[in-house]
Short mmCIF file of C-alpha atoms in Angstrom, two decimals:
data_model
loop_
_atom_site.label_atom_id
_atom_site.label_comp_id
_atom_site.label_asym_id
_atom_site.label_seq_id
_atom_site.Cartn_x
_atom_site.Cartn_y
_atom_site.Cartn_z
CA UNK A 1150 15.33 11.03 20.61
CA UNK A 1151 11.94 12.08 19.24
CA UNK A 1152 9.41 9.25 18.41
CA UNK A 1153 6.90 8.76 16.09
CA UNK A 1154 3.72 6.97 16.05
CA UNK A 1155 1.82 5.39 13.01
CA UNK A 1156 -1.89 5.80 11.76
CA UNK A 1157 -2.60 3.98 8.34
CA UNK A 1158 -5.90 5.49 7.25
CA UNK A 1159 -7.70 3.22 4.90
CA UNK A 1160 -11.06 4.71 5.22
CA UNK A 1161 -10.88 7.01 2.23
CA UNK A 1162 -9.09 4.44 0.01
CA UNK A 1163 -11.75 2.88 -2.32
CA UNK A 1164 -11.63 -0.77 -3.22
CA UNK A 1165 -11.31 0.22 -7.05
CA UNK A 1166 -9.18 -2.66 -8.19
CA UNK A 1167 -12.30 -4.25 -9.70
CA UNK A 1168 -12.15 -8.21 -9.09
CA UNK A 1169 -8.96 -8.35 -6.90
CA UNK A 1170 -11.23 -6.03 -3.90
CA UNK A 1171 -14.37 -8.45 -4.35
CA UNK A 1172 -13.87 -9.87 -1.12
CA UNK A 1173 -11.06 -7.48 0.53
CA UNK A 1174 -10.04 -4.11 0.73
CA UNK A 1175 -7.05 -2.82 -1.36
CA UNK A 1176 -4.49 -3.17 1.55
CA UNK A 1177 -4.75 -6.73 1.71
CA UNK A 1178 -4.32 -7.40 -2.24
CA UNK A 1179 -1.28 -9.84 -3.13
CA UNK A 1180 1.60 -7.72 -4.39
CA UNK A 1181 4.73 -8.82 -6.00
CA UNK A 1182 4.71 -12.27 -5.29
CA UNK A 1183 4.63 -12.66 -1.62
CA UNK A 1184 3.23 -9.76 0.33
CA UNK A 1185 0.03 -7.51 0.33
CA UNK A 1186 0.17 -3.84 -0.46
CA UNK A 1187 -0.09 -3.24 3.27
CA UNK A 1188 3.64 -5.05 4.23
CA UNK A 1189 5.28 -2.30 2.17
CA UNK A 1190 4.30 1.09 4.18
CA UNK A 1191 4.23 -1.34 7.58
CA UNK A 1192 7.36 -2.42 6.78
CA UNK A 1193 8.83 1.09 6.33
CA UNK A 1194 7.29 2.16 9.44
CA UNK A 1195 9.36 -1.11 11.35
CA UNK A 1196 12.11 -0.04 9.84
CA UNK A 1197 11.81 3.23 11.28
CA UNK A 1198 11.74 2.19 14.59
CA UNK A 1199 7.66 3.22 14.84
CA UNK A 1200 6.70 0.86 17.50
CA UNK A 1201 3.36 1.69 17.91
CA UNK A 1202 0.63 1.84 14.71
CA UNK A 1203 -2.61 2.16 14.42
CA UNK A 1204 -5.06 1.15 11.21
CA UNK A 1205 -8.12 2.43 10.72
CA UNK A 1206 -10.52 0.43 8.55
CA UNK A 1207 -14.41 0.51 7.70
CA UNK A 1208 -15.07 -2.01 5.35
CA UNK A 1209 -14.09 -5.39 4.23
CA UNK A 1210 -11.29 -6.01 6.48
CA UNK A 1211 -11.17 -9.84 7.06
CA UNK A 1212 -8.89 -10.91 4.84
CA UNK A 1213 -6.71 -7.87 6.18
CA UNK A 1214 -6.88 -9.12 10.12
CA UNK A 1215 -5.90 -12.71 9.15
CA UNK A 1216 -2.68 -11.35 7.44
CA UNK A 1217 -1.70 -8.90 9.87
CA UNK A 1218 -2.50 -11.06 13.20
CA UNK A 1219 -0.77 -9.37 15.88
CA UNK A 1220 1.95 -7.88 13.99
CA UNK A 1221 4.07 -10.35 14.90
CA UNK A 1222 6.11 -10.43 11.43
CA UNK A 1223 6.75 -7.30 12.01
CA UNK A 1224 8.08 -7.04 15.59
CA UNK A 1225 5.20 -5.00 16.51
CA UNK A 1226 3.33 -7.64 18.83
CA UNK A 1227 4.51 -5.86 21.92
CA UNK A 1228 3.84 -5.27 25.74
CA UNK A 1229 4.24 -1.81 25.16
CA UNK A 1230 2.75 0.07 21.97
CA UNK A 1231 2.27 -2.35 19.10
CA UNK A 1232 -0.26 -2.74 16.08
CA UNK A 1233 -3.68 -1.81 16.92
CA UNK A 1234 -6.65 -2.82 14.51
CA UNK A 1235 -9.70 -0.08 14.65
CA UNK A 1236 -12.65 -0.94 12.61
CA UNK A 1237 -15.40 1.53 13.06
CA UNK A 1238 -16.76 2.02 16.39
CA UNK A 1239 -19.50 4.49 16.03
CA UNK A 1240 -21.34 4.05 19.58
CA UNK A 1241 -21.16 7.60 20.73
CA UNK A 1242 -24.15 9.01 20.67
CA UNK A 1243 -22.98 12.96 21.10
CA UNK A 1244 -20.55 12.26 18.74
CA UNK A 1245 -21.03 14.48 15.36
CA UNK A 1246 -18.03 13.78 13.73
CA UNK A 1247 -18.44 12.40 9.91
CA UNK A 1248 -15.98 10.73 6.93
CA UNK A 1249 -12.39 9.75 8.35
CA UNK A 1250 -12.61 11.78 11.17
CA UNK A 1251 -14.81 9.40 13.11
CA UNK A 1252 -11.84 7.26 13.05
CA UNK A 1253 -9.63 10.12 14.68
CA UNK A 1254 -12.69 11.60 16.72
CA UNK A 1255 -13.25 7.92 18.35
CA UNK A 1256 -9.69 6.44 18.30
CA UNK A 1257 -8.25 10.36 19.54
CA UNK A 1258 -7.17 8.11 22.90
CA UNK A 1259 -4.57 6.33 20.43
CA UNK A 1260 -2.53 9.47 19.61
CA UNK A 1261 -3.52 10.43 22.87
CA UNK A 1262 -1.60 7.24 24.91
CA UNK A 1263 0.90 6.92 22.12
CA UNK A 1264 4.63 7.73 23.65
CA UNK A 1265 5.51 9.75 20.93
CA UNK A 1266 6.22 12.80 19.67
CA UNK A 1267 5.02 13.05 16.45
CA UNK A 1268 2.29 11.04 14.63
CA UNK A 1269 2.85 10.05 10.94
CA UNK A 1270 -0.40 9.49 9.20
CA UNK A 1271 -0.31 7.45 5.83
CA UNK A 1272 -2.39 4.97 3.64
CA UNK A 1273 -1.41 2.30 1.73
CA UNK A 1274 -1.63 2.39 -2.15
CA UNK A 1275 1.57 4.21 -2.32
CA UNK A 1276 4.52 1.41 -2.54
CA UNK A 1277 7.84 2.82 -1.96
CA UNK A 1278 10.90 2.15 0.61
CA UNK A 1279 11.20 5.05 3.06
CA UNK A 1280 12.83 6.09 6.06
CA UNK A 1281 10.49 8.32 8.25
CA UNK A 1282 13.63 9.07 10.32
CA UNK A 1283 14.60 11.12 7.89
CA UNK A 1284 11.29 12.75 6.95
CA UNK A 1285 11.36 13.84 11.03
CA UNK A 1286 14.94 14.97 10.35
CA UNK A 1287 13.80 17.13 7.73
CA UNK A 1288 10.85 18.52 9.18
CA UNK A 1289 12.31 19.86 12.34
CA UNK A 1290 15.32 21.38 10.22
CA UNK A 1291 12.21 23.12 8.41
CA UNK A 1292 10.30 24.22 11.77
CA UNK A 1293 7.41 22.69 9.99
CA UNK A 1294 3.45 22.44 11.33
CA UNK A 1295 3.15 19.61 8.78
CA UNK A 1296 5.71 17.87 6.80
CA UNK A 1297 4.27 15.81 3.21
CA UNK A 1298 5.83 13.11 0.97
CA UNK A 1299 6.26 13.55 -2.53
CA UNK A 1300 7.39 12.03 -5.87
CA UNK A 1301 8.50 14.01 -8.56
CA UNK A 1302 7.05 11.58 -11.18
CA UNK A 1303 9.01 11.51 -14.59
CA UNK A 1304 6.11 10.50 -16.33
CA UNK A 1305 2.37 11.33 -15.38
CA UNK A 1306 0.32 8.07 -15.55
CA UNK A 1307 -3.77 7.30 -15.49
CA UNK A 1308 -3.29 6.86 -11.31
CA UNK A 1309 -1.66 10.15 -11.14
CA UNK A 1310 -4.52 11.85 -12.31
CA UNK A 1311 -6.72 11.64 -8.89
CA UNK A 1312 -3.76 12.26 -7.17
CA UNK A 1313 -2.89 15.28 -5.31
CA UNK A 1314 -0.19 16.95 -6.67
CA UNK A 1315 1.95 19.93 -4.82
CA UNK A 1316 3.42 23.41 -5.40
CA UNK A 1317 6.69 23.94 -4.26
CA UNK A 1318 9.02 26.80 -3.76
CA UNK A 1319 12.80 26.97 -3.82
CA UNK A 1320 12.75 26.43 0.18
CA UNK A 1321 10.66 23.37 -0.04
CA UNK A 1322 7.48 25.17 1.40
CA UNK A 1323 4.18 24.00 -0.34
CA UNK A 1324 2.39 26.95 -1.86
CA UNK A 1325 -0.63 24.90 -2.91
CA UNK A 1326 -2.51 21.67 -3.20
CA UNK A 1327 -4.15 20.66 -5.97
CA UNK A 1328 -5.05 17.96 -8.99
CA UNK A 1329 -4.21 19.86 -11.34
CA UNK A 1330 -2.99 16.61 -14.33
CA UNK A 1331 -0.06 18.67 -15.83
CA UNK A 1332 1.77 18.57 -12.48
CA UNK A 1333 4.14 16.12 -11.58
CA UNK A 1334 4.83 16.39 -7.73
CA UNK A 1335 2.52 13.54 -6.59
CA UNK A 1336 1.70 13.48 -3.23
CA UNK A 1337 2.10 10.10 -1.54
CA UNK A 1338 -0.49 10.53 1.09
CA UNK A 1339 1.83 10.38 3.69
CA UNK A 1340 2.35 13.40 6.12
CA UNK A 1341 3.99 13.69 9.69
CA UNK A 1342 2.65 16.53 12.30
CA UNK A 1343 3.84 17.04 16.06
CA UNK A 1344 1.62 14.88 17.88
CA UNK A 1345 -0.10 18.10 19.99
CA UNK A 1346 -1.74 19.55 16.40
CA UNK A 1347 -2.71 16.92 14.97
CA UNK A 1348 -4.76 16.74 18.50
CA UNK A 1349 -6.09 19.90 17.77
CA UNK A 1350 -6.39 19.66 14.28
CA UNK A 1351 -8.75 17.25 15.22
CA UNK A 1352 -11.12 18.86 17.39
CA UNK A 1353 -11.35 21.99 14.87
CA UNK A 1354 -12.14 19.72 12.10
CA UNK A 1355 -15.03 18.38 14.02
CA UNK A 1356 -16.58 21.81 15.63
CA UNK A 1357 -16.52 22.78 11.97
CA UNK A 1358 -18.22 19.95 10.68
CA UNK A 1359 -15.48 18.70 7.98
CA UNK A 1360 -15.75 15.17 6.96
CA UNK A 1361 -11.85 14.45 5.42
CA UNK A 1362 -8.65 15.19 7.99
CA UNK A 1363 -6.30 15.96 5.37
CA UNK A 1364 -8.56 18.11 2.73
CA UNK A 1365 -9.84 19.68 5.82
CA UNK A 1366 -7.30 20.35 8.01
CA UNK A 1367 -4.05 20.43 5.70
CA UNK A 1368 -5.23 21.36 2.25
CA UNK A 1369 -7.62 24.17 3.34
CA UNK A 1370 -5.90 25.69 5.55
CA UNK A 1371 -2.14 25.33 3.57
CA UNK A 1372 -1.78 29.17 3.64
CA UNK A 1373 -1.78 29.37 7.27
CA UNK A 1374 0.57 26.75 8.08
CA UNK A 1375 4.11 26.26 7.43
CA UNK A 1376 3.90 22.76 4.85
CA UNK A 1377 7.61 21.20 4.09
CA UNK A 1378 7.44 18.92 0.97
CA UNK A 1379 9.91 15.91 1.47
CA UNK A 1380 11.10 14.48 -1.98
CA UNK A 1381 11.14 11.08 -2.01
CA UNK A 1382 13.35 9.64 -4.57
CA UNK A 1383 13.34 5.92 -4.14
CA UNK A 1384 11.31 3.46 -6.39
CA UNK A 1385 7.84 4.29 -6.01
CA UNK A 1386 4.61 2.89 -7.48
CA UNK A 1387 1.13 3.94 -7.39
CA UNK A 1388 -1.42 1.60 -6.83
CA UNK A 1389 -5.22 2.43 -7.71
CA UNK A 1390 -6.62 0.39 -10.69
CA UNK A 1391 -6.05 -2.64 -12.23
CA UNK A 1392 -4.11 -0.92 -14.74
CA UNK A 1393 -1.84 0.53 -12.53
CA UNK A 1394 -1.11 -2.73 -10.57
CA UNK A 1395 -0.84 -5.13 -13.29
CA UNK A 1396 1.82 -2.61 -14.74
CA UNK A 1397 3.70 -1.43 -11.30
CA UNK A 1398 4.22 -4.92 -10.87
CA UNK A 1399 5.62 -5.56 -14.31
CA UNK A 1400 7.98 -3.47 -13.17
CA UNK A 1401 9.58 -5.41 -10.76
CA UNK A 1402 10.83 -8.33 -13.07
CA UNK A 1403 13.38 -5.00 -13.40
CA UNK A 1404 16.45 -6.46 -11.05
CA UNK A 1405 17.48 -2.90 -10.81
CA UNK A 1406 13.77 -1.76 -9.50
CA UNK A 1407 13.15 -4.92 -7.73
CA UNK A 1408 16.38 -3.88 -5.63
CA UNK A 1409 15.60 -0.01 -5.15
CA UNK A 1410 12.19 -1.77 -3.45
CA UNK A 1411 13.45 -4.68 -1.34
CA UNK A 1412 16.76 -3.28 0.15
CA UNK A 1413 18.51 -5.58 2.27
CA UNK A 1414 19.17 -2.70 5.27
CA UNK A 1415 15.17 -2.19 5.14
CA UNK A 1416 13.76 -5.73 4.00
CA UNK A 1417 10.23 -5.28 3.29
CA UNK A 1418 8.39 -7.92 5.97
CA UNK A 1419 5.00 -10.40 5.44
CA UNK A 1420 3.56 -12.93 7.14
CA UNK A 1421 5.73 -16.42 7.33
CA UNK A 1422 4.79 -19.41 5.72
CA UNK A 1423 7.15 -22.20 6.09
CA UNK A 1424 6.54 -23.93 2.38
CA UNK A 1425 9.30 -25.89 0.85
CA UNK A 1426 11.18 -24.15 -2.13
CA UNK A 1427 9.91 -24.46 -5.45
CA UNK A 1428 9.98 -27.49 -8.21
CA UNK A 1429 11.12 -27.02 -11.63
CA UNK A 1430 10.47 -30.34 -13.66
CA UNK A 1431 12.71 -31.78 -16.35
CA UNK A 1432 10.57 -30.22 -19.27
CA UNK A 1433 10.07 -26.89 -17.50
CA UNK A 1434 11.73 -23.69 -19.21
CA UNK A 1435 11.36 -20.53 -16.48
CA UNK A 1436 12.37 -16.84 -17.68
CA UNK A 1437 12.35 -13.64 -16.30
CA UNK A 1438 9.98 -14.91 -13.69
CA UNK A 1439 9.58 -14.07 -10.23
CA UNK A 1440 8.64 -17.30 -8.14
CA UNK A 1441 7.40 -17.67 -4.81
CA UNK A 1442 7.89 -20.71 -2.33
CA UNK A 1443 5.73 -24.08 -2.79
CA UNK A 1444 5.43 -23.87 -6.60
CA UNK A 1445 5.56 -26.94 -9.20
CA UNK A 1446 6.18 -25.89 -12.67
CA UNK A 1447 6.14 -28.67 -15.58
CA UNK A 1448 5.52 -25.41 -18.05
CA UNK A 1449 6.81 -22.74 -19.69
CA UNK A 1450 6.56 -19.39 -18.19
CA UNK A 1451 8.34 -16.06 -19.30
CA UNK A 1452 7.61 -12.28 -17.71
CA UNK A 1453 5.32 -13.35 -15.00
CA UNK A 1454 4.50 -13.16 -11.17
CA UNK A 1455 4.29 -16.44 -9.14
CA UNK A 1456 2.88 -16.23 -5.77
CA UNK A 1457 3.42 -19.17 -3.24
CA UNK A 1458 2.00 -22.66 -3.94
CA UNK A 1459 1.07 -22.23 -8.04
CA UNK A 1460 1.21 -25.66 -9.89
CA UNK A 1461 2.09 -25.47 -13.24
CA UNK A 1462 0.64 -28.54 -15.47
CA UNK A 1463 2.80 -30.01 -18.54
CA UNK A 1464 2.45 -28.02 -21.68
CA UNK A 1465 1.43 -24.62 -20.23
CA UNK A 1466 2.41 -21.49 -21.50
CA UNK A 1467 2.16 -18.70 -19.27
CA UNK A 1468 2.91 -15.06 -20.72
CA UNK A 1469 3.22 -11.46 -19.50
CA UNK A 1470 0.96 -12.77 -15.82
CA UNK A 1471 0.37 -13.00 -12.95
CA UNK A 1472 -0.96 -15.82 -10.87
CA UNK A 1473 -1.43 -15.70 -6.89
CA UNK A 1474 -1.56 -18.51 -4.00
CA UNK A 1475 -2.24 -21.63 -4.54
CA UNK A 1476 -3.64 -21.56 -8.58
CA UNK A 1477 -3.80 -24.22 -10.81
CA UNK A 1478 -3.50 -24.66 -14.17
CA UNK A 1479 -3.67 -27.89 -16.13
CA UNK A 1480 -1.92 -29.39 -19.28
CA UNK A 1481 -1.49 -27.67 -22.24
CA UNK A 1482 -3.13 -24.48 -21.51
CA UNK A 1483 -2.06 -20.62 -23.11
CA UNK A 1484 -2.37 -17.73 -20.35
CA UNK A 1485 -1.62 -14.33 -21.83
CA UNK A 1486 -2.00 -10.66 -20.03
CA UNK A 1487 -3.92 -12.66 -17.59
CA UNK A 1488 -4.38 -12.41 -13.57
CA UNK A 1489 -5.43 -14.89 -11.33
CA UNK A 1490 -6.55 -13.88 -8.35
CA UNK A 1491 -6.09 -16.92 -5.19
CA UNK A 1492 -7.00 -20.70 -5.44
CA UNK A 1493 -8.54 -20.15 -9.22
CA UNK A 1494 -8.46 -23.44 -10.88
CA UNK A 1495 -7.87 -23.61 -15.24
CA UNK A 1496 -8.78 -27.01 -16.98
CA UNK A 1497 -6.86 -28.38 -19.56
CA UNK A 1498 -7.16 -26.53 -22.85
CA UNK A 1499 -8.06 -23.89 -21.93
CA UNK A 1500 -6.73 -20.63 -23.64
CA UNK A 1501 -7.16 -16.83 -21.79
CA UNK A 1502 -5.34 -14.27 -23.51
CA UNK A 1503 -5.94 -10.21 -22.15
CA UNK A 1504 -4.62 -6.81 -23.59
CA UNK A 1505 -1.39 -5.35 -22.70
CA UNK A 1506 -3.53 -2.30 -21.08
CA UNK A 1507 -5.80 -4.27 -19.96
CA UNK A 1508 -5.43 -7.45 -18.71
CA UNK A 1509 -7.90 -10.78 -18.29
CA UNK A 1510 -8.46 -10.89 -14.46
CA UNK A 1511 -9.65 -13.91 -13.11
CA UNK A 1512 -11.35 -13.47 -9.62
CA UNK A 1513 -10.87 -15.55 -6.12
CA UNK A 1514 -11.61 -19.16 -6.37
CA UNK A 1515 -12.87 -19.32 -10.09
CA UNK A 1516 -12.92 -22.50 -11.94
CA UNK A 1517 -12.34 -22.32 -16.04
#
């Protein structure tokens, strides 16, 4: 059976979800109640039977070691392959590589060592539930150079407008790659290539002096290779702005989307925390509400996102939010369209109400 090796390419993902990426990079931001955005496309990858993944990060990447560890919540803390954390390593002095492809240019002995066949190269704002099995099913079938992931939106949002979109013939061949807004084939930013070209993808990239792998290597040169499109059609959501996340997440209180995401044949995996289950007190009213372990709630809460250890004072109305680790919020206090980001602390009284488009966001460890 053919394998696959992982690269999760964070480099050209910008931290552009304003106060949530103070103090970490977009992969390691909360998501739907328990998880970070990165557990979703590592998950997929487990689920795949990838066994070996590498993730290449420049640039505020603490907070994204101390979740991931040594992949052990996701089996991949292993004698043999495994997760592999690359921060930048630029101490080459011939090297004259530039952008992303430093990371491939100085990590090459990754795909190089990795016993696979084929390496799948992905980032992480994309949150969906896929088997890669059947992407490589697909693109041999095809007799593809390069296979990419799509979803045929329904509805073009604001996050789908830096997007690159793709058009496809009747065989599933990409004839281009573009942004053009009116399309709605948005490309996921996922792609899979046999494991000897993306080797030599590599080293042309660099004795040309390009900067980004896939603009580069893939979109340039899309005429001369043979690109597959793969339709995903699974619940997807794009994650780029505060906008985008406060609203993909809305979403989920959906218990038909929350399913299509966290299937129970391809569980979506995080990092354990053995808290006790949550309290509801006596004069507590709780609707529509997803709620994490460790929570005490003496309020009233309707439409909103709980992450693990949020205490809820008497009195409280929370509305249309979403509050992560470890928040508190006192007596008799009104949140409305609002986001907390970790450990934020509200005093009694007080009264934050955001915009349906644009919600109040609260950043890391703010008192109020």
């Amino acid at each position: 059976m053919d394998r696959i090796a992982g690269i999760i390419n964070l480099d050209h993902e910008h931290d552009v979800l304003e106060e949530l990426t103070y103090f970490r990079c977009g992969a390691a931001v909360p998501f739907a109640g328990r998880y970070r955005m990165i557990d979703f496309i590592l998950s997929n990858m487990t689920n795949s039977r990838i066994v070996s993944v590498a993730l290449f990060t420049r640039r505020k990447y603490r907070s994204l070691m101390d979740h991931l560890e040594q992949g052990k919540a996701w089996d991949l803390d292993r004698t043999r392959g495994g997760l592999f954390i690359l921060p930048p390593d630029w101490n080459d002095p011939t090297d004259i590589s530039r952008g992303d492809l430093q990371h491939f240019h100085n990590n090459l002995d990754f795909v190089h060592r990795a016993l696979a066949d084929y390496i799948l190269v992905t980032g992480s704002q994309n949150i969906c539930n896929i088997d890669f099995q059947e992407v490589l099913a697909e693109h041999k079938e095809a007799k593809a150079d390069v296979t990419v992931v799509y979803k045929k939106v329904d509805k073009l949002y604001p996050e789908h407008q830096l997007s690159h979109k793709l058009t496809i013939d009747d065989q599933q061949r990409v004839s281009a790659i573009h942004n053009e807004r009116s399309e709605k084939n948005v490309y996921m930013d996922i792609f899979l290539v046999k494991k000897e070209l993306i080797c030599d993808m590599i080293e042309d990239c660099i004795a040309h002096g390009n900067a980004h792998f896939f603009l580069d290597a893939i979109k340039a040169k899309h005429s001369s290779l043979h690109i597959h499109a793969y339709e995903y059609k699974g619940m997807h959501a794009l994650v780029n702005s505060i906008e985008s996340y406060y609203r993909n997440s809305a979403k989920l209180l959906d218990a038909d989307v929350h399913d299509q995401l966290f299937k129970q044949d391809a569980p979506i995996l995080t990092k354990v925390k053995n808290e006790a289950p949550s309290k509801y007190l006596p004069d507590s009213h709780v609707s529509n509400t997803l709620v994490a372990n460790g929570c005490i709630i003496d309020g009233h809460v309707e439409n909103s996102i709980l992450f693990r250890g949020v205490r809820i004072g008497e009195g409280a109305v929370i509305k249309d939010s979403i509050i992560m680790q470890r928040c508190d919020i006192a007596r008799n206090t009104h949140l409305e369209n609002v986001i907390l980001d970790k450990d934020c602390r509200i005093s009694e009284g007080q009264t934050l109400v955001g915009a349906t488009q644009k919600p109040y966001v609260v950043p890391k460890r703010k008192i109020i």
